[in-house]
Each structure stands twice: as C-alpha cells, then as structure tokens.
C-alpha cells in the first residue's frame, strides 16, 4: 500500500482534549489519535505530519512481519470500527472476558451463568454465536444456511457500524461483511491480559532481561602466534593417517572394568562439535591450569589430555585410566568396578567440571591472555594454520560459544549457584549443555500462575505409556494416511510407535497435579489442585535427551527396564516445545508480546537440531552394555569400547536409544567435515 | 422455567430495543434446549468440552484437521480463504473421522449426567 499520496485528511470526533484524524489515500484509511490537541486546523503542515506518522506506522508493520508471523490484510470494517469508537474500543468487552476453568479458554459472558442465545431464532446450541461489538446483540452464524449475524450487520449498519462481532465462546473477532476472522492487537492484548491478570512473574530472573552479548570477532594469527604455531605444531596431514577411511578423532577406548558407561559418554563428548572445538582450540590448557592452580583434581584437565590423545591420529585404543581415577575421586560414592548408569556419569562429570571452576579464583582477563604457550613439541597442534582440518569450523564455533556465554547466566548456573566467570574460565561442558526450562504452575481454584525458570543440562524424558490400547489403535488407522505430509509432530500417536517428538510432547503437556500433590498457591494461601506445564525457555547449544528407561513400580516395589523401541529423527525442530510456542497455543491464535519483548525471538538461536551421537543400552537393569553410535560427515560409526566400525544408518535407527545428543544445526558443519575427511 | 426467563431478561440489558421477531419466539423451550441450558449452568458442558478437546488431541484428530486445513489453504491461496470456507469444507470430514470410542465415552458421560440431574 502506498502511503506517499495522502489525498484527504479529515478531522473527526473531537472531544475536550483529543482529536482523531483520518487520513486516506483512496483505498486505505489511517487513523491517528492526537491527545491534548483540542482543535486543530487542518492545513498542509498537518498533512505532512500525518504522512510522516503513517510512514512510521507502515514501518512498524513491516517489523512485525519479520517476527515470523504473517499478518493478513487489514479489514476495512475493523479500521472503521476503530475510528468510530475512539482509543479504547474494547473497553466494554474487558469485563465480559471469562476464563473458565482457570487455564481454559477465553469466552465472552456478561456474567458467568449467562446462557447466550441468538436474539433472532433463540437458539443457544449453535456452535457459532457472535455478539455485536456495537450493540451487544447476540446472533447465530450457520454459514451455508443462515447467518443472523450478517443480517444484523446489514440491517443496522446505517446508523453505526455493526460489522465487527465477537465469538462468544472463543473470544475471537469476526467481520460479518468479510465473513472472516479478523485480528486486532488491542483486542488480543485484552484477552491475553484476562488470561494473565493474576500472573505475577515474581520469580522471573533479572538476567533474562539484561542480555549481554559479545560479538563475533574474526581471528587471524598475528606474527607471534604464527611463529608459535609453526614452531610448536605440525599441521595435520589427512593423508598420513594409517587407515584413511576413518575420520580423525575416532579412537577406541579400552574397557577398564565395566566402564562402558563411561566410554560411551566420552565418545559422544569427544565429538560434540562445540566441546571438541573448545578443547582443540586450547581454551582449557592443562599445563597452564596446573601451573596456575598446582597439581590437583581437575576433570577439565583430564578431558584436555584425552582430547589430545583422541585427535592425535593414533588409532590404538586409548585407556582413560587417569580420567577414571579423577572421576572416582570426585564421585567417591560411584568409585567401584561395578556397572554404572551412563546418564548418572554424564551428570556427575559435568558437575565435577563445574565444581572445579567454582573453587577457582576470579582471574583478571589480561592475565589469561598473556599466558605463555606450552612448550611441548609432542603436543597435538591446537590452533592450526588455515587449510587444515579444523580451521574452517573452529572459529565460528568458538565465537558462538562465547556468544552464548555472554547471554544470561545459565551457562554459569548449575544447581542454582551463580559464579562470575571470565570467558576463558567458563567450563565449556556446562556452557554447551545448559538451557533454561520454564515451568508454569497454575492454581485451579483462582487461576494464579507462578512461573519459575530453572537451568538444566539435559532433558530427561518419560517414555510414552504403552501404545496399542484399544482406544488408540482404533483411531490410528484412519489418521495415518493424511498425516504423512503434516508436521510429523504427532506421528507418535498415529503409528503406535513411540517417538522422541512424542516424548517431548508429553514433556511439555499440561499436567494436572492431583489431590495427592497439591501445590501451595500464593494467592489463595492454601494448597490447591493445580496445572503444571513445562516448556523450554532457552535452548542449549547441544541438547542431550535422556530417555527414562528405568521404571520404578511402587506397587510391586521393584524396578525394571523398559525395552520399548523409540524412534528418533536425524533432524529435530525444537520450536514447538519452546516457551513462546507453548504460550502461544495456550492463548490461542493472538498477537501478544512474549516475555514483554518481542524482538527477543529474533535473537534466539535457531531451534533446528542435528543428531550426532546416540548412546544405546542393551541388556537388563543390573547388567548390560553401552554402545555409542557417532555420526561424522554423515556416516555412522559404532564405538563399542575399543572397537570402532562403520555401520549402516538402519542399524542405528533400530538401536535402543538411551541418550541422544543433538547439536544446533548451525553448529553442525556437514560440509567442512567432509572436506576434512576426503 | 424460572432460569430461562432470568436468562432472557439479562440478555436484554444494555441493548437497544429490537422489535423484530422476539416475542413470538418466547415459546416453550424444547427438551433439547432445557438439557443444553442445564448442562451449561451446571458447568458440565464446559467439562465435557474440555474432555472432548483432550481426547481429540490425544487421538491425533486435531492434528489431522490442522493438516487438512493447511492443505486446503495452500491449495486456495492464503488470501482467498475465509473461516467460513474452511468450516464448510472441513466440518463433514471432521465429523466423519471422530473415533467411535470417543463418541461412546461422551454419550455415556451425558447419560450419566442426565440420570444424576433427574430430568
């Protein structure tokens, strides 16, 4: 729509201290409300001002589009309605918005016991009843046969516009002239306000607002760095490796006595792109760390040692004995040759790296930068000259590492403790895996919602309960055919096979906290039945999904392993599980600012993830074996302790996943990794 | 029938006089209408609606409808579809594909309600 040529400017509806101006350019009208301007003479200057304002508004609308939503063409009747009803056209409706039950849908009722019925035919069971926004008359709308609401609009429109009506059961606007749903910012704001009127986001952490970012800085070695690299490192020659068909970094890990739980997780960590690049770009230097802090327990140093060993090109299986010993010292309750849970190890290990950093002193940054490079000829080159294998991807990835380190506190927060870090001191592991979960608990009595944000390092997901119960199978067959082209989100329900998406749906589904687990409501000041819903506020760089395959039955007082097959995709879109999507679906299809800051969503990293490692478990609860499948340059490798073999994708798909590691798609460098291997 | 009259009165508050076709509609309400009003007043209708919504999501019906709508909109072009068109096209398909088990469950619930309300 062209705004350059405003042909008419009209001044209407002047009350004591404000003026409405209507400007039109033929097809479209624009409305401006000018407060504190009792009477103005429309002159050429006003026209100019109006033109300027309208172009601003147009600009504003373009901004909206970039938010990922496409807005329909504005309805002229709605604009007309706005013009006639002043600044707050929906003021009257505000008191009629009822949300029942708490957390339910918005509906329009003058009082809660009202039974709306069509004013013409008296029908109250019609599925679509509309209340006219101008005179509050309720009429029915049964499209092909009769539409009393449309008749109402045409009959009465001479006096004032009756085209805009509101659906009494859905609280959505409808234009009777266009015969279509219309959307309005003010109206939606009123509805969202009615939903959230009691929400006091007291627990909202400050750090979500104050977002600090560090820009990506390109790095090219200066002369000194260049000479250090040339003297202390040798470029990786991809052709020199003994069996060139395996990508670099694939090295078996010896089983040190029931340590497959550790080996499987370590293999996944070695090939976690942000983590690999963190260590291979010398961001935690064990020599430096030891010279600074003395020789003491440091899991990150041991990881650094292992990264060097794994990526040095040697294919002989490696024994992570030093690391195991350090971990035993860290987690003394797990120190034994018994079989352990891989997930427990993963959490405990991340914790261990964390604890170490907590103890560390806060170091000035200059000191960190001026450190001496290690003089060790045998060391694996860390920062490689361009043209070698990792040079292409190290830079952007470490940059994004830093980026997220500067974003809210979660990277630094695990177990609720905030630690001031220097960039170089941030433990890569916790930074890579940590996200923020949002949990809303709504009181079913008064509708008060309390929201909390919790940092997390992985997503522990429940397997869906047994599929194939009589009710579900009956519906599955009919649904299957037409769902193939759909989002794929719901395939879990339709194929009778559990999927990772199905687990995530369950994870983010509203859950009724029954009478046995009542929640204390701050508003009622008593324990009430409530509704709890989880969503993901901030995605981690690497999402680790842990499938709860160990089931504890309180009835039989025993635990067992669930061997059910779980389907997992190679590419995963996490968008539906984000807080923004969850809230959007809760309030219906409306405009509303999420977390008070609409531009926020623009800066969020992408929600698309790529699978790169699967830890599988075979066997029973008390005895079994862990094997990891790694995806490198789109080929799959099976890491079974000391043995590494290439496998078919179908083998991986058929395996029983226990932990799945997904990395953000923008960090998954398919192309550059291919270059490295070819 | 007192609830019915009260409901009617409240409706006409704030409304300009609408002389056309009102008073002759003030007949005896049908049984269906009485049940409908009873269900709304007791909150049972809202509960049933919620149950139905939950079931339809669970069995994939909602996603199926969403996919159908999406396909239709794609076919017609985003700007050439109204809500009425969608309702017209999708409703018969939607009605037909609701699983029988859900219909049965709802029927039993309604029956139980009527028995308890002793109508």
PDB file of N, CA and C in Angstrom, chain A residues 592-678:
ATOM      1  N   UNK A 592       0.562 -11.287  20.764  1.00  0.00           N
ATOM      2  CA  UNK A 592       0.899 -10.830  22.111  1.00  0.00           C
ATOM      3  C   UNK A 592       2.406 -10.831  22.270  1.00  0.00           C
ATOM      4  N   UNK A 593       2.892  -9.921  23.028  1.00  0.00           N
ATOM      5  CA  UNK A 593       4.332  -9.875  23.221  1.00  0.00           C
ATOM      6  C   UNK A 593       4.749 -10.961  24.186  1.00  0.00           C
ATOM      7  N   UNK A 594       5.711 -11.739  23.805  1.00  0.00           N
ATOM      8  CA  UNK A 594       6.175 -12.815  24.653  1.00  0.00           C
ATOM      9  C   UNK A 594       7.282 -12.298  25.560  1.00  0.00           C
ATOM     10  N   UNK A 595       7.083 -12.528  26.852  1.00  0.00           N
ATOM     11  CA  UNK A 595       8.066 -12.087  27.846  1.00  0.00           C
ATOM     12  C   UNK A 595       8.316 -10.588  27.768  1.00  0.00           C
ATOM     13  N   UNK A 596       7.331  -9.887  27.276  1.00  0.00           N
ATOM     14  CA  UNK A 596       7.435  -8.437  27.252  1.00  0.00           C
ATOM     15  C   UNK A 596       8.406  -7.908  26.226  1.00  0.00           C
ATOM     16  N   UNK A 597       9.003  -8.777  25.445  1.00  0.00           N
ATOM     17  CA  UNK A 597       9.995  -8.287  24.494  1.00  0.00           C
ATOM     18  C   UNK A 597       9.882  -9.080  23.204  1.00  0.00           C
ATOM     19  N   UNK A 598       9.274  -8.468  22.222  1.00  0.00           N
ATOM     20  CA  UNK A 598       9.007  -9.205  21.001  1.00  0.00           C
ATOM     21  C   UNK A 598      10.258  -9.464  20.180  1.00  0.00           C
ATOM     22  N   UNK A 599      11.194  -8.547  20.274  1.00  0.00           N
ATOM     23  CA  UNK A 599      12.379  -8.701  19.443  1.00  0.00           C
ATOM     24  C   UNK A 599      13.249  -9.854  19.935  1.00  0.00           C
ATOM     25  N   UNK A 600      12.936 -10.313  21.126  1.00  0.00           N
ATOM     26  CA  UNK A 600      13.715 -11.386  21.716  1.00  0.00           C
ATOM     27  C   UNK A 600      13.830 -12.608  20.819  1.00  0.00           C
ATOM     28  N   UNK A 601      12.694 -12.951  20.236  1.00  0.00           N
ATOM     29  CA  UNK A 601      12.658 -14.179  19.460  1.00  0.00           C
ATOM     30  C   UNK A 601      13.590 -14.110  18.256  1.00  0.00           C
ATOM     31  N   UNK A 602      13.839 -12.896  17.812  1.00  0.00           N
ATOM     32  CA  UNK A 602      14.715 -12.747  16.658  1.00  0.00           C
ATOM     33  C   UNK A 602      16.144 -13.176  16.988  1.00  0.00           C
ATOM     34  N   UNK A 603      16.528 -12.869  18.217  1.00  0.00           N
ATOM     35  CA  UNK A 603      17.901 -13.148  18.586  1.00  0.00           C
ATOM     36  C   UNK A 603      18.110 -14.583  19.043  1.00  0.00           C
ATOM     37  N   UNK A 604      17.015 -15.267  19.279  1.00  0.00           N
ATOM     38  CA  UNK A 604      17.154 -16.637  19.736  1.00  0.00           C
ATOM     39  C   UNK A 604      17.863 -17.450  18.663  1.00  0.00           C
ATOM     40  N   UNK A 605      18.744 -18.324  19.125  1.00  0.00           N
ATOM     41  CA  UNK A 605      19.363 -19.189  18.139  1.00  0.00           C
ATOM     42  C   UNK A 605      18.308 -20.103  17.517  1.00  0.00           C
ATOM     43  N   UNK A 606      18.661 -20.653  16.402  1.00  0.00           N
ATOM     44  CA  UNK A 606      17.712 -21.472  15.663  1.00  0.00           C
ATOM     45  C   UNK A 606      17.277 -22.671  16.499  1.00  0.00           C
ATOM     46  N   UNK A 607      16.076 -23.138  16.217  1.00  0.00           N
ATOM     47  CA  UNK A 607      15.564 -24.254  17.002  1.00  0.00           C
ATOM     48  C   UNK A 607      15.803 -25.588  16.286  1.00  0.00           C
ATOM     49  N   UNK A 608      16.561 -25.550  15.208  1.00  0.00           N
ATOM     50  CA  UNK A 608      16.780 -26.789  14.462  1.00  0.00           C
ATOM     51  C   UNK A 608      18.031 -27.494  14.946  1.00  0.00           C
ATOM     52  N   UNK A 609      17.880 -28.784  15.138  1.00  0.00           N
ATOM     53  CA  UNK A 609      18.973 -29.573  15.699  1.00  0.00           C
ATOM     54  C   UNK A 609      19.300 -30.765  14.806  1.00  0.00           C
ATOM     55  N   UNK A 610      20.553 -31.193  14.884  1.00  0.00           N
ATOM     56  CA  UNK A 610      21.002 -32.369  14.134  1.00  0.00           C
ATOM     57  C   UNK A 610      21.535 -33.407  15.117  1.00  0.00           C
ATOM     58  N   UNK A 611      21.181 -34.632  14.858  1.00  0.00           N
ATOM     59  CA  UNK A 611      21.658 -35.724  15.704  1.00  0.00           C
ATOM     60  C   UNK A 611      23.128 -36.003  15.407  1.00  0.00           C
ATOM     61  N   UNK A 612      23.948 -36.176  16.434  1.00  0.00           N
ATOM     62  CA  UNK A 612      25.332 -36.573  16.152  1.00  0.00           C
ATOM     63  C   UNK A 612      25.819 -37.735  16.998  1.00  0.00           C
ATOM     64  N   UNK A 613      25.128 -38.086  18.052  1.00  0.00           N
ATOM     65  CA  UNK A 613      25.562 -39.239  18.838  1.00  0.00           C
ATOM     66  C   UNK A 613      24.368 -39.875  19.546  1.00  0.00           C
ATOM     67  N   UNK A 614      24.387 -41.191  19.601  1.00  0.00           N
ATOM     68  CA  UNK A 614      23.348 -41.934  20.302  1.00  0.00           C
ATOM     69  C   UNK A 614      24.037 -42.939  21.218  1.00  0.00           C
ATOM     70  N   UNK A 615      23.725 -42.878  22.481  1.00  0.00           N
ATOM     71  CA  UNK A 615      24.236 -43.875  23.419  1.00  0.00           C
ATOM     72  C   UNK A 615      23.136 -44.901  23.601  1.00  0.00           C
ATOM     73  N   UNK A 616      23.466 -46.162  23.336  1.00  0.00           N
ATOM     74  CA  UNK A 616      22.437 -47.196  23.434  1.00  0.00           C
ATOM     75  C   UNK A 616      22.771 -48.150  24.563  1.00  0.00           C
ATOM     76  N   UNK A 617      21.757 -48.797  25.051  1.00  0.00           N
ATOM     77  CA  UNK A 617      21.944 -49.763  26.129  1.00  0.00           C
ATOM     78  C   UNK A 617      21.282 -51.066  25.738  1.00  0.00           C
ATOM     79  N   UNK A 618      22.002 -52.143  25.920  1.00  0.00           N
ATOM     80  CA  UNK A 618      21.399 -53.451  25.718  1.00  0.00           C
ATOM     81  C   UNK A 618      21.549 -54.228  27.011  1.00  0.00           C
ATOM     82  N   UNK A 619      20.620 -55.081  27.275  1.00  0.00           N
ATOM     83  CA  UNK A 619      20.694 -55.888  28.487  1.00  0.00           C
ATOM     84  C   UNK A 619      19.644 -55.490  29.494  1.00  0.00           C
ATOM     85  N   UNK A 620      19.906 -55.866  30.726  1.00  0.00           N
ATOM     86  CA  UNK A 620      18.910 -55.686  31.774  1.00  0.00           C
ATOM     87  C   UNK A 620      19.227 -54.461  32.622  1.00  0.00           C
ATOM     88  N   UNK A 621      18.436 -54.324  33.682  1.00  0.00           N
ATOM     89  CA  UNK A 621      18.607 -53.203  34.593  1.00  0.00           C
ATOM     90  C   UNK A 621      19.954 -53.264  35.301  1.00  0.00           C
ATOM     91  N   UNK A 622      20.305 -54.448  35.766  1.00  0.00           N
ATOM     92  CA  UNK A 622      21.513 -54.559  36.591  1.00  0.00           C
ATOM     93  C   UNK A 622      22.746 -54.949  35.786  1.00  0.00           C
ATOM     94  N   UNK A 623      22.572 -55.468  34.590  1.00  0.00           N
ATOM     95  CA  UNK A 623      23.738 -55.857  33.801  1.00  0.00           C
ATOM     96  C   UNK A 623      23.445 -55.610  32.335  1.00  0.00           C
ATOM     97  N   UNK A 624      24.359 -54.979  31.674  1.00  0.00           N
ATOM     98  CA  UNK A 624      24.132 -54.712  30.260  1.00  0.00           C
ATOM     99  C   UNK A 624      25.353 -54.060  29.654  1.00  0.00           C
ATOM    100  N   UNK A 625      25.183 -53.524  28.467  1.00  0.00           N
ATOM    101  CA  UNK A 625      26.333 -52.953  27.782  1.00  0.00           C
ATOM    102  C   UNK A 625      25.921 -51.661  27.073  1.00  0.00           C
ATOM    103  N   UNK A 626      26.788 -50.680  27.159  1.00  0.00           N
ATOM    104  CA  UNK A 626      26.546 -49.420  26.463  1.00  0.00           C
ATOM    105  C   UNK A 626      27.395 -49.352  25.198  1.00  0.00           C
ATOM    106  N   UNK A 627      26.787 -48.895  24.138  1.00  0.00           N
ATOM    107  CA  UNK A 627      27.498 -48.699  22.878  1.00  0.00           C
ATOM    108  C   UNK A 627      27.093 -47.328  22.338  1.00  0.00           C
ATOM    109  N   UNK A 628      28.044 -46.610  21.757  1.00  0.00           N
ATOM    110  CA  UNK A 628      27.718 -45.301  21.199  1.00  0.00           C
ATOM    111  C   UNK A 628      27.795 -45.337  19.678  1.00  0.00           C
ATOM    112  N   UNK A 629      26.822 -44.709  19.040  1.00  0.00           N
ATOM    113  CA  UNK A 629      26.878 -44.522  17.595  1.00  0.00           C
ATOM    114  C   UNK A 629      27.180 -43.061  17.313  1.00  0.00           C
ATOM    115  N   UNK A 630      28.179 -42.816  16.505  1.00  0.00           N
ATOM    116  CA  UNK A 630      28.569 -41.444  16.197  1.00  0.00           C
ATOM    117  C   UNK A 630      28.273 -41.143  14.741  1.00  0.00           C
ATOM    118  N   UNK A 631      27.831 -39.926  14.496  1.00  0.00           N
ATOM    119  CA  UNK A 631      27.544 -39.521  13.123  1.00  0.00           C
ATOM    120  C   UNK A 631      28.584 -38.488  12.729  1.00  0.00           C
ATOM    121  N   UNK A 632      29.494 -38.889  11.860  1.00  0.00           N
ATOM    122  CA  UNK A 632      30.551 -37.990  11.411  1.00  0.00           C
ATOM    123  C   UNK A 632      30.507 -37.915   9.899  1.00  0.00           C
ATOM    124  N   UNK A 633      30.495 -36.739   9.383  1.00  0.00           N
ATOM    125  CA  UNK A 633      30.355 -36.490   7.948  1.00  0.00           C
ATOM    126  C   UNK A 633      29.323 -37.434   7.322  1.00  0.00           C
ATOM    127  N   UNK A 634      28.182 -37.478   8.012  1.00  0.00           N
ATOM    128  CA  UNK A 634      27.015 -38.235   7.537  1.00  0.00           C
ATOM    129  C   UNK A 634      27.222 -39.730   7.398  1.00  0.00           C
ATOM    130  N   UNK A 635      28.257 -40.240   8.063  1.00  0.00           N
ATOM    131  CA  UNK A 635      28.402 -41.692   8.155  1.00  0.00           C
ATOM    132  C   UNK A 635      28.286 -42.075   9.612  1.00  0.00           C
ATOM    133  N   UNK A 636      27.879 -43.276   9.845  1.00  0.00           N
ATOM    134  CA  UNK A 636      27.690 -43.721  11.233  1.00  0.00           C
ATOM    135  C   UNK A 636      28.809 -44.657  11.648  1.00  0.00           C
ATOM    136  N   UNK A 637      29.294 -44.473  12.866  1.00  0.00           N
ATOM    137  CA  UNK A 637      30.346 -45.325  13.405  1.00  0.00           C
ATOM    138  C   UNK A 637      29.895 -45.856  14.756  1.00  0.00           C
ATOM    139  N   UNK A 638      30.141 -47.132  14.921  1.00  0.00           N
ATOM    140  CA  UNK A 638      29.771 -47.764  16.186  1.00  0.00           C
ATOM    141  C   UNK A 638      31.003 -47.795  17.077  1.00  0.00           C
ATOM    142  N   UNK A 639      30.914 -47.240  18.258  1.00  0.00           N
ATOM    143  CA  UNK A 639      32.024 -47.232  19.196  1.00  0.00           C
ATOM    144  C   UNK A 639      31.681 -48.175  20.331  1.00  0.00           C
ATOM    145  N   UNK A 640      32.227 -49.358  20.262  1.00  0.00           N
ATOM    146  CA  UNK A 640      31.974 -50.362  21.280  1.00  0.00           C
ATOM    147  C   UNK A 640      33.283 -50.570  22.020  1.00  0.00           C
ATOM    148  N   UNK A 641      33.490 -49.823  23.092  1.00  0.00           N
ATOM    149  CA  UNK A 641      34.759 -49.827  23.825  1.00  0.00           C
ATOM    150  C   UNK A 641      35.934 -49.637  22.869  1.00  0.00           C
ATOM    151  N   UNK A 642      36.748 -50.665  22.719  1.00  0.00           N
ATOM    152  CA  UNK A 642      37.971 -50.497  21.936  1.00  0.00           C
ATOM    153  C   UNK A 642      37.726 -50.606  20.433  1.00  0.00           C
ATOM    154  N   UNK A 643      36.565 -51.093  20.046  1.00  0.00           N
ATOM    155  CA  UNK A 643      36.339 -51.369  18.630  1.00  0.00           C
ATOM    156  C   UNK A 643      35.496 -50.291  17.971  1.00  0.00           C
ATOM    157  N   UNK A 644      35.961 -49.843  16.843  1.00  0.00           N
ATOM    158  CA  UNK A 644      35.200 -48.848  16.099  1.00  0.00           C
ATOM    159  C   UNK A 644      34.942 -49.368  14.694  1.00  0.00           C
ATOM    160  N   UNK A 645      33.691 -49.433  14.316  1.00  0.00           N
ATOM    161  CA  UNK A 645      33.359 -49.932  12.989  1.00  0.00           C
ATOM    162  C   UNK A 645      32.328 -49.017  12.349  1.00  0.00           C
ATOM    163  N   UNK A 646      32.388 -48.970  11.021  1.00  0.00           N
ATOM    164  CA  UNK A 646      31.374 -48.185  10.335  1.00  0.00           C
ATOM    165  C   UNK A 646      30.107 -49.017  10.241  1.00  0.00           C
ATOM    166  N   UNK A 647      28.978 -48.379  10.464  1.00  0.00           N
ATOM    167  CA  UNK A 647      27.724 -49.126  10.391  1.00  0.00           C
ATOM    168  C   UNK A 647      26.716 -48.407   9.509  1.00  0.00           C
ATOM    169  N   UNK A 648      25.703 -49.151   9.180  1.00  0.00           N
ATOM    170  CA  UNK A 648      24.605 -48.678   8.363  1.00  0.00           C
ATOM    171  C   UNK A 648      23.677 -47.795   9.201  1.00  0.00           C
ATOM    172  N   UNK A 649      23.065 -46.821   8.552  1.00  0.00           N
ATOM    173  CA  UNK A 649      22.149 -45.943   9.281  1.00  0.00           C
ATOM    174  C   UNK A 649      20.992 -46.725   9.898  1.00  0.00           C
ATOM    175  N   UNK A 650      20.560 -47.766   9.210  1.00  0.00           N
ATOM    176  CA  UNK A 650      19.431 -48.547   9.717  1.00  0.00           C
ATOM    177  C   UNK A 650      19.762 -49.260  11.023  1.00  0.00           C
ATOM    178  N   UNK A 651      21.038 -49.631  11.172  1.00  0.00           N
ATOM    179  CA  UNK A 651      21.455 -50.244  12.430  1.00  0.00           C
ATOM    180  C   UNK A 651      21.216 -49.276  13.572  1.00  0.00           C
ATOM    181  N   UNK A 652      21.558 -48.022  13.309  1.00  0.00           N
ATOM    182  CA  UNK A 652      21.405 -47.014  14.353  1.00  0.00           C
ATOM    183  C   UNK A 652      19.925 -46.784  14.643  1.00  0.00           C
ATOM    184  N   UNK A 653      19.161 -46.705  13.583  1.00  0.00           N
ATOM    185  CA  UNK A 653      17.723 -46.446  13.767  1.00  0.00           C
ATOM    186  C   UNK A 653      17.060 -47.563  14.559  1.00  0.00           C
ATOM    187  N   UNK A 654      17.577 -48.776  14.380  1.00  0.00           N
ATOM    188  CA  UNK A 654      16.963 -49.914  15.060  1.00  0.00           C
ATOM    189  C   UNK A 654      17.430 -50.039  16.504  1.00  0.00           C
ATOM    190  N   UNK A 655      18.495 -49.322  16.852  1.00  0.00           N
ATOM    191  CA  UNK A 655      19.060 -49.485  18.194  1.00  0.00           C
ATOM    192  C   UNK A 655      18.160 -48.867  19.250  1.00  0.00           C
ATOM    193  N   UNK A 656      18.371 -49.324  20.475  1.00  0.00           N
ATOM    194  CA  UNK A 656      17.548 -48.844  21.582  1.00  0.00           C
ATOM    195  C   UNK A 656      18.225 -47.640  22.235  1.00  0.00           C
ATOM    196  N   UNK A 657      17.817 -46.457  21.825  1.00  0.00           N
ATOM    197  CA  UNK A 657      18.471 -45.237  22.298  1.00  0.00           C
ATOM    198  C   UNK A 657      18.244 -45.000  23.780  1.00  0.00           C
ATOM    199  N   UNK A 658      19.312 -44.647  24.463  1.00  0.00           N
ATOM    200  CA  UNK A 658      19.190 -44.309  25.880  1.00  0.00           C
ATOM    201  C   UNK A 658      19.486 -42.822  26.080  1.00  0.00           C
ATOM    202  N   UNK A 659      20.545 -42.334  25.427  1.00  0.00           N
ATOM    203  CA  UNK A 659      20.824 -40.901  25.448  1.00  0.00           C
ATOM    204  C   UNK A 659      21.039 -40.451  24.008  1.00  0.00           C
ATOM    205  N   UNK A 660      20.389 -39.346  23.641  1.00  0.00           N
ATOM    206  CA  UNK A 660      20.533 -38.833  22.281  1.00  0.00           C
ATOM    207  C   UNK A 660      21.153 -37.446  22.357  1.00  0.00           C
ATOM    208  N   UNK A 661      22.165 -37.217  21.572  1.00  0.00           N
ATOM    209  CA  UNK A 661      22.819 -35.917  21.571  1.00  0.00           C
ATOM    210  C   UNK A 661      22.530 -35.200  20.261  1.00  0.00           C
ATOM    211  N   UNK A 662      21.920 -34.029  20.380  1.00  0.00           N
ATOM    212  CA  UNK A 662      21.614 -33.219  19.196  1.00  0.00           C
ATOM    213  C   UNK A 662      22.361 -31.900  19.312  1.00  0.00           C
ATOM    214  N   UNK A 663      22.890 -31.424  18.206  1.00  0.00           N
ATOM    215  CA  UNK A 663      23.577 -30.136  18.218  1.00  0.00           C
ATOM    216  C   UNK A 663      22.819 -29.170  17.323  1.00  0.00           C
ATOM    217  N   UNK A 664      22.869 -27.888  17.673  1.00  0.00           N
ATOM    218  CA  UNK A 664      22.183 -26.896  16.857  1.00  0.00           C
ATOM    219  C   UNK A 664      22.696 -26.981  15.428  1.00  0.00           C
ATOM    220  N   UNK A 665      21.772 -26.906  14.521  1.00  0.00           N
ATOM    221  CA  UNK A 665      22.108 -27.144  13.128  1.00  0.00           C
ATOM    222  C   UNK A 665      23.214 -26.228  12.631  1.00  0.00           C
ATOM    223  N   UNK A 666      23.204 -24.965  13.105  1.00  0.00           N
ATOM    224  CA  UNK A 666      24.214 -24.031  12.602  1.00  0.00           C
ATOM    225  C   UNK A 666      25.609 -24.415  13.088  1.00  0.00           C
ATOM    226  N   UNK A 667      25.677 -25.277  14.117  1.00  0.00           N
ATOM    227  CA  UNK A 667      26.994 -25.705  14.577  1.00  0.00           C
ATOM    228  C   UNK A 667      27.385 -27.048  13.987  1.00  0.00           C
ATOM    229  N   UNK A 668      26.482 -27.624  13.250  1.00  0.00           N
ATOM    230  CA  UNK A 668      26.761 -28.930  12.677  1.00  0.00           C
ATOM    231  C   UNK A 668      27.313 -28.741  11.278  1.00  0.00           C
ATOM    232  N   UNK A 669      28.614 -28.830  11.172  1.00  0.00           N
ATOM    233  CA  UNK A 669      29.261 -28.479   9.918  1.00  0.00           C
ATOM    234  C   UNK A 669      29.410 -29.707   9.037  1.00  0.00           C
ATOM    235  N   UNK A 670      28.370 -29.997   8.335  1.00  0.00           N
ATOM    236  CA  UNK A 670      28.425 -31.166   7.459  1.00  0.00           C
ATOM    237  C   UNK A 670      29.491 -31.002   6.397  1.00  0.00           C
ATOM    238  N   UNK A 671      29.442 -29.859   5.724  1.00  0.00           N
ATOM    239  CA  UNK A 671      30.296 -29.677   4.554  1.00  0.00           C
ATOM    240  C   UNK A 671      31.770 -29.660   4.932  1.00  0.00           C
ATOM    241  N   UNK A 672      32.092 -28.864   5.947  1.00  0.00           N
ATOM    242  CA  UNK A 672      33.511 -28.715   6.254  1.00  0.00           C
ATOM    243  C   UNK A 672      34.081 -30.007   6.812  1.00  0.00           C
ATOM    244  N   UNK A 673      33.233 -30.777   7.483  1.00  0.00           N
ATOM    245  CA  UNK A 673      33.751 -32.035   7.999  1.00  0.00           C
ATOM    246  C   UNK A 673      34.052 -32.993   6.863  1.00  0.00           C
ATOM    247  N   UNK A 674      33.270 -32.856   5.820  1.00  0.00           N
ATOM    248  CA  UNK A 674      33.528 -33.709   4.652  1.00  0.00           C
ATOM    249  C   UNK A 674      34.874 -33.379   4.044  1.00  0.00           C
ATOM    250  N   UNK A 675      35.137 -32.085   3.969  1.00  0.00           N
ATOM    251  CA  UNK A 675      36.427 -31.672   3.429  1.00  0.00           C
ATOM    252  C   UNK A 675      37.567 -32.302   4.204  1.00  0.00           C
ATOM    253  N   UNK A 676      37.388 -32.342   5.496  1.00  0.00           N
ATOM    254  CA  UNK A 676      38.438 -32.856   6.352  1.00  0.00           C
ATOM    255  C   UNK A 676      38.745 -34.306   6.079  1.00  0.00           C
ATOM    256  N   UNK A 677      37.726 -35.060   5.717  1.00  0.00           N
ATOM    257  CA  UNK A 677      37.961 -36.486   5.566  1.00  0.00           C
ATOM    258  C   UNK A 677      38.353 -36.869   4.151  1.00  0.00           C
ATOM    259  N   UNK A 678      37.900 -36.119   3.185  1.00  0.00           N
ATOM    260  CA  UNK A 678      38.157 -36.554   1.818  1.00  0.00           C
ATOM    261  C   UNK A 678      39.591 -36.294   1.408  1.00  0.00           C
TER     262      UNK A 678
END
